[in-house]
Coordinates of C-alpha atoms and ligand atoms in Angstrom, one line a residue:
M1 CA 165.2 136.4 97.2
S2 CA 161.2 136.8 96.7
E3 CA 159.3 133.8 96.0
S4 CA 160.0 131.6 92.8
I5 CA 158.1 131.9 89.5
P6 CA 155.9 129.1 89.0
A7 CA 157.1 127.0 85.8
E8 CA 153.5 126.8 84.4
L9 CA 153.8 130.9 83.9
F10 CA 157.3 130.3 81.6
V11 CA 155.2 128.0 79.3
L12 CA 152.2 130.7 79.0
L13 CA 154.8 133.2 78.2
R14 CA 156.6 131.4 75.6
T15 CA 153.2 130.3 73.8
A16 CA 151.3 133.3 74.2
R17 CA 150.3 135.3 71.1
H18 CA 149.2 138.5 72.7
V19 CA 150.6 139.6 76.2
V20 CA 148.9 142.8 77.8
V21 CA 150.8 144.6 80.4
L22 CA 149.4 147.0 82.8
T23 CA 151.4 149.3 85.1
G24 CA 151.1 151.8 87.7
A25 CA 153.0 153.7 89.9
G26 CA 155.2 150.7 91.2
V27 CA 156.6 150.2 87.9
S28 CA 158.7 153.5 88.3
A29 CA 159.1 153.3 91.9
E30 CA 162.6 152.0 91.4
S31 CA 163.6 155.0 88.9
G32 CA 163.0 157.2 92.0
I33 CA 159.5 158.4 91.2
P34 CA 157.4 158.2 94.2
T35 CA 154.1 156.5 94.2
F36 CA 150.6 158.1 95.0
R37 CA 149.9 155.7 98.1
N38 CA 153.1 156.7 99.8
K39 CA 153.4 160.0 101.2
M40 CA 155.1 162.3 98.4
M41 CA 158.9 162.9 99.1
G42 CA 160.3 166.3 100.3
L43 CA 158.4 169.3 99.6
W44 CA 154.6 167.8 99.0
E45 CA 154.3 165.6 101.9
R46 CA 151.6 167.4 103.3
Y47 CA 149.5 167.2 100.2
E48 CA 147.5 164.3 99.0
A49 CA 147.7 163.4 95.3
E50 CA 143.9 163.6 95.3
E51 CA 143.4 167.2 96.1
L52 CA 145.9 168.5 93.6
A53 CA 145.4 166.1 90.4
R54 CA 142.1 167.9 90.2
A55 CA 140.8 170.4 87.7
D56 CA 139.2 172.6 90.7
A57 CA 142.7 172.5 92.7
F58 CA 143.9 174.3 89.5
R59 CA 141.1 176.6 89.3
R60 CA 141.7 177.5 92.9
D61 CA 145.4 177.6 92.8
R62 CA 147.0 177.4 89.2
A63 CA 150.6 178.2 90.5
L64 CA 150.6 175.4 93.1
V65 CA 149.1 172.7 90.9
W66 CA 151.7 173.8 88.1
G67 CA 154.6 174.0 90.7
W68 CA 153.5 170.4 91.7
Y69 CA 153.6 169.1 88.0
E70 CA 156.8 170.7 87.4
W71 CA 158.4 169.3 90.4
R72 CA 157.5 165.9 89.2
R73 CA 158.3 166.6 85.7
K74 CA 161.6 167.4 86.8
L75 CA 161.7 164.0 88.8
V76 CA 160.7 162.1 85.7
M77 CA 163.5 163.8 83.6
L78 CA 166.3 163.1 85.7
A79 CA 165.0 159.3 86.2
Q80 CA 166.1 156.4 84.3
P81 CA 163.8 153.5 83.3
N82 CA 164.5 150.7 85.7
P83 CA 164.8 147.0 84.7
A84 CA 161.5 146.4 84.9
H85 CA 160.7 148.9 82.3
L86 CA 163.5 147.3 80.3
A87 CA 162.3 144.0 80.6
I88 CA 158.9 144.9 79.5
A89 CA 160.3 146.5 76.6
A90 CA 162.4 143.2 76.0
L91 CA 159.6 141.0 76.7
A92 CA 158.0 142.8 73.5
E93 CA 160.6 141.6 71.6
R94 CA 159.9 138.1 72.0
T95 CA 156.3 138.2 71.7
P96 CA 154.2 138.2 68.7
R97 CA 152.2 141.0 70.3
L98 CA 152.5 142.8 73.5
T99 CA 150.5 145.9 74.5
V100 CA 151.9 148.1 77.3
I101 CA 148.7 150.2 78.9
T102 CA 149.9 152.7 81.9
Q103 CA 148.4 154.7 84.2
N104 CA 151.7 156.7 84.6
V105 CA 152.2 160.1 83.3
D106 CA 156.0 159.6 82.7
D107 CA 157.6 158.4 79.9
L108 CA 159.8 156.1 81.1
H109 CA 158.1 153.1 79.1
E110 CA 158.9 155.0 75.7
R111 CA 162.6 155.9 77.1
A112 CA 162.9 151.9 77.7
G113 CA 162.1 151.1 74.5
S114 CA 158.4 150.2 74.3
R115 CA 156.4 151.5 71.6
G116 CA 152.8 152.2 71.3
V117 CA 152.3 152.8 74.9
I118 CA 148.6 153.5 75.9
H119 CA 148.5 156.4 78.4
L120 CA 145.1 156.1 80.1
H121 CA 145.8 159.2 82.4
G122 CA 147.7 161.1 79.9
E123 CA 151.5 162.5 79.8
I124 CA 153.4 164.8 81.7
Q125 CA 155.4 165.7 79.0
R126 CA 152.2 166.7 76.9
P127 CA 150.6 169.9 78.4
R128 CA 147.8 171.7 76.7
C129 CA 145.6 175.1 77.2
F130 CA 143.1 174.5 80.0
A131 CA 141.1 177.0 77.5
C132 CA 141.2 175.7 74.2
N133 CA 142.8 172.6 74.5
R134 CA 145.6 173.3 72.0
P135 CA 149.0 171.2 73.0
F136 CA 151.9 173.4 74.4
A137 CA 155.2 172.5 73.8
F138 CA 157.9 173.1 76.6
G139 CA 161.1 174.4 75.9
P140 CA 164.4 172.2 76.2
G141 CA 166.0 171.5 79.7
I142 CA 164.9 170.6 83.0
P143 CA 162.1 172.8 84.7
D144 CA 163.4 175.1 87.1
E145 CA 162.6 174.2 90.5
P146 CA 159.7 176.3 91.9
E147 CA 161.2 178.9 94.2
G148 CA 160.4 177.8 97.6
G149 CA 159.7 174.4 96.0
R150 CA 155.8 175.5 95.7
R151 CA 154.2 177.8 93.6
L152 CA 154.9 178.4 89.9
E153 CA 152.8 180.1 87.5
P154 CA 151.8 178.3 84.2
P155 CA 152.9 179.3 80.8
R156 CA 150.0 181.6 78.5
C157 CA 148.4 179.7 75.4
A158 CA 150.2 181.7 72.4
H159 CA 146.6 181.0 70.6
C160 CA 144.1 182.4 73.2
N161 CA 146.5 183.6 76.2
G162 CA 144.6 180.8 78.4
Y163 CA 146.4 179.1 81.2
I164 CA 148.5 175.9 80.2
R165 CA 147.7 172.8 82.2
P166 CA 149.2 169.5 82.6
G167 CA 148.4 167.2 80.0
V168 CA 147.3 164.5 82.4
V169 CA 143.7 163.2 83.3
W170 CA 142.7 164.8 86.6
F171 CA 140.2 163.0 89.2
G172 CA 136.5 163.6 87.6
E173 CA 138.0 164.1 84.0
M174 CA 137.1 161.6 81.5
L175 CA 139.6 159.3 80.2
P176 CA 141.0 159.8 76.3
Q177 CA 138.5 158.0 74.5
D178 CA 141.0 156.5 72.1
A179 CA 143.2 155.2 75.0
W180 CA 140.2 153.7 77.0
K181 CA 139.1 152.0 73.8
A182 CA 142.3 150.7 72.8
A183 CA 143.1 149.4 76.3
A184 CA 139.9 147.4 76.7
K185 CA 140.1 146.1 73.3
A186 CA 143.9 144.6 74.0
C187 CA 142.5 143.2 77.4
E188 CA 139.6 141.6 75.0
A189 CA 142.1 139.9 72.6
C190 CA 144.8 138.9 75.0
D191 CA 145.7 135.5 76.1
L192 CA 147.9 136.8 79.0
M193 CA 148.0 139.5 81.3
F194 CA 150.4 141.1 83.8
V195 CA 149.5 143.9 86.1
V196 CA 152.3 145.4 87.5
G197 CA 152.8 148.1 90.4
T198 CA 149.2 149.1 91.0
S199 CA 147.1 149.5 93.9
A200 CA 144.2 149.1 91.4
L201 CA 141.9 151.9 93.3
V202 CA 141.6 154.2 90.5
H203 CA 138.5 153.5 88.2
P204 CA 137.9 152.8 85.5
A205 CA 141.6 151.4 85.1
A206 CA 141.2 149.2 87.8
S207 CA 138.5 147.3 86.1
L208 CA 140.8 146.1 83.0
P209 CA 142.1 143.2 84.7
E210 CA 138.6 142.1 85.2
I211 CA 138.2 142.0 81.2
A212 CA 140.7 139.3 80.7
A213 CA 140.1 137.5 84.1
R214 CA 136.6 137.2 83.2
R215 CA 137.4 135.5 79.9
G216 CA 139.4 132.9 81.7
V217 CA 142.9 134.6 80.8
P218 CA 145.7 134.0 83.0
T219 CA 146.3 136.9 85.0
V220 CA 149.8 137.7 86.7
Q221 CA 150.0 140.5 89.4
V222 CA 153.6 141.9 90.5
N223 CA 153.6 144.0 93.6
P224 CA 155.1 143.5 96.9
N225 CA 151.9 144.3 98.7
A226 CA 148.5 143.3 98.8
T227 CA 146.2 145.2 96.5
A228 CA 142.3 145.0 95.6
L229 CA 143.2 142.6 92.8
D230 CA 144.6 139.7 95.1
D231 CA 141.6 137.7 94.7
V232 CA 141.2 138.2 91.0
M233 CA 144.7 137.3 89.6
R234 CA 145.8 134.0 88.8
F235 CA 149.0 134.4 89.7
N236 CA 150.4 136.7 92.5
L237 CA 154.1 137.2 92.0
T238 CA 155.3 139.0 96.0
G239 CA 158.4 141.2 95.0
A240 CA 159.4 144.3 93.4
A241 CA 158.9 144.6 89.7
G242 CA 162.6 145.5 89.0
E243 CA 163.6 142.6 90.5
I244 CA 160.7 139.8 89.4
M245 CA 160.2 141.1 85.4
P246 CA 163.9 140.7 84.2
R247 CA 163.6 137.1 85.7
L248 CA 160.4 136.4 83.3
L249 CA 162.7 136.9 80.6
Ligands
LIG1 C1 136.2 159.3 86.0 C2 146.5 161.3 86.4 C3 134.2 159.8 85.9 C4 147.0 162.6 87.2 C5 145.5 160.1 87.8 C6 134.1 155.7 93.9 C7 134.4 154.4 93.6 C8 134.7 154.3 92.1 C9 135.6 155.4 91.3 C10 135.1 156.6 92.0 C11 134.7 156.9 93.2 N1 134.8 158.0 93.5 C12 135.3 158.8 92.8 C13 136.0 157.7 91.5 C14 136.2 158.1 90.3 C15 137.7 158.3 90.3 C16 138.5 157.5 91.1 O1 138.6 155.9 90.7 N2 138.7 157.4 92.5 C17 139.3 156.6 93.3 C18 140.5 157.5 94.1 C19 138.3 156.2 94.4 N3 138.1 158.2 88.8 C20 138.2 159.3 88.1 O2 137.9 160.6 88.4 C21 138.6 158.8 86.7 N4 137.6 159.6 86.0 O3 136.0 158.4 86.6 O4 135.5 159.9 85.2 C22 133.4 160.7 84.7 C23 132.2 159.8 83.9 C24 131.7 160.3 83.1 C25 131.8 162.0 82.5 C26 132.8 162.5 83.6 C27 133.7 162.1 84.4 C28 139.8 159.8 86.3 C29 140.8 159.0 87.1 C30 142.4 159.3 86.8 C31 143.0 160.2 87.7 N5 144.5 160.5 87.2 N6 146.7 160.0 87.3 C32 148.3 162.5 88.1 O5 149.1 161.4 87.9 O6 148.9 163.6 88.4 S1 145.4 158.8 89.0 C33 146.8 158.4 89.5 O7 146.5 157.6 90.9 C34 147.6 157.6 88.6 O8 147.5 157.7 87.3 C35 147.0 156.0 89.1 O9 146.0 155.8 88.4 C36 146.6 156.0 90.3 C37 147.7 155.9 91.4 O10 147.4 154.7 91.5 P1 148.8 153.5 91.0 O11 149.2 153.8 89.8 O12 148.0 152.1 91.2 O13 149.9 154.0 92.3 P2 149.7 153.6 93.7 O14 150.8 154.4 94.2 O15 147.9 153.8 94.2 O16 150.0 152.1 94.0 C38 151.4 151.9 94.1 C39 151.3 150.3 93.9 O17 152.7 150.0 93.4 C40 151.2 150.0 95.1 O18 150.2 148.8 95.0 C41 152.6 149.4 95.6 O19 152.4 148.1 96.5 C42 153.4 149.0 94.4 N7 154.8 149.1 94.5 C43 155.5 149.9 95.1 N8 156.9 149.8 95.0 C44 156.8 148.9 93.9 C45 155.4 148.4 93.6 N9 155.1 147.4 92.7 C46 156.4 147.0 92.0 N10 157.4 147.2 92.2 C47 157.7 148.0 93.2 N11 159.0 148.4 93.4
LIG2 ZN1 144.6 178.1 74.0

């Protein structure tokens, strides 16, 4: 049994007007989606995410990068939202206002019922053309496993014949301005902020909790491990999101 939840936190939850929940890969871990910190499961253990989640990696070997994302998209499509996603969606029904900000590119928050999710780093289900930026629609069904689990040629753009790229923000790329602005605005306005399942190493996303903490807003971290935020957060709930978040309800 992980540690108990302070009674004060329940009072804060009941009286909060605007709650922000910032999530990272840890919130999808119990759905079977590998996080970045641990070695990728199976086929890709010899690559570092930071090596593949880059535009120059796509330029150098587009089929390897596209194969990696199609492998991840298959995992996402076969995965189910876990009790953490479901609890966050349920919390929104009981709070005057709740904003979900995620670093994840999966759609598990949406499939759990969360609405208006802010995706700071894009969405794996929304690829676009690397040349003209036009959106590309995937066909129905599960992506076929890249033969040999490695390379898969990306599709071409119907408009300009450019290569289709994953609809995510790669390292070195700017975050979508509207998403970033909406996220920062929510952290400026909230009166309670949860940070669930992130190692808080990637910027500028990792600087969002500071916006709330600097305003004296109560901040709550949910993570089984220590992170860069431990000294910033007012409450540190040590444990798995799928175990702790439902108990907040
Ligand atoms: C930008 C989409 C600049 C792609 C991602 C030096 C200092 C500061 C910054 C930098 C620097 N050098 C370079 C930078 C910038 C760089 C950066 O921050 N690098 C890091 C590595 C230092 N940032 C960028 O490049 C960003 N862009 O800065 O642009 C710029 C400025 C002007 C003009 C042009 C450009 C763009 C960053 C976005 C990269 N894209 N994702 C994809 O998914 O493939 S990042 C990706 O990694 C994720 O989205 C996420 O953000 C990050 C992984 O972090 P987490 O989500 O936290 O996951 P992680 O595995 O790390 O941790 C999991 C946590 O869960 C752990 O704590 C674990 O304990 C916990 N956990 C495990 N199980 C559970 C659990 N918790 C709860 N329950 C459980 N069951
Ligand atoms: Zn195009």
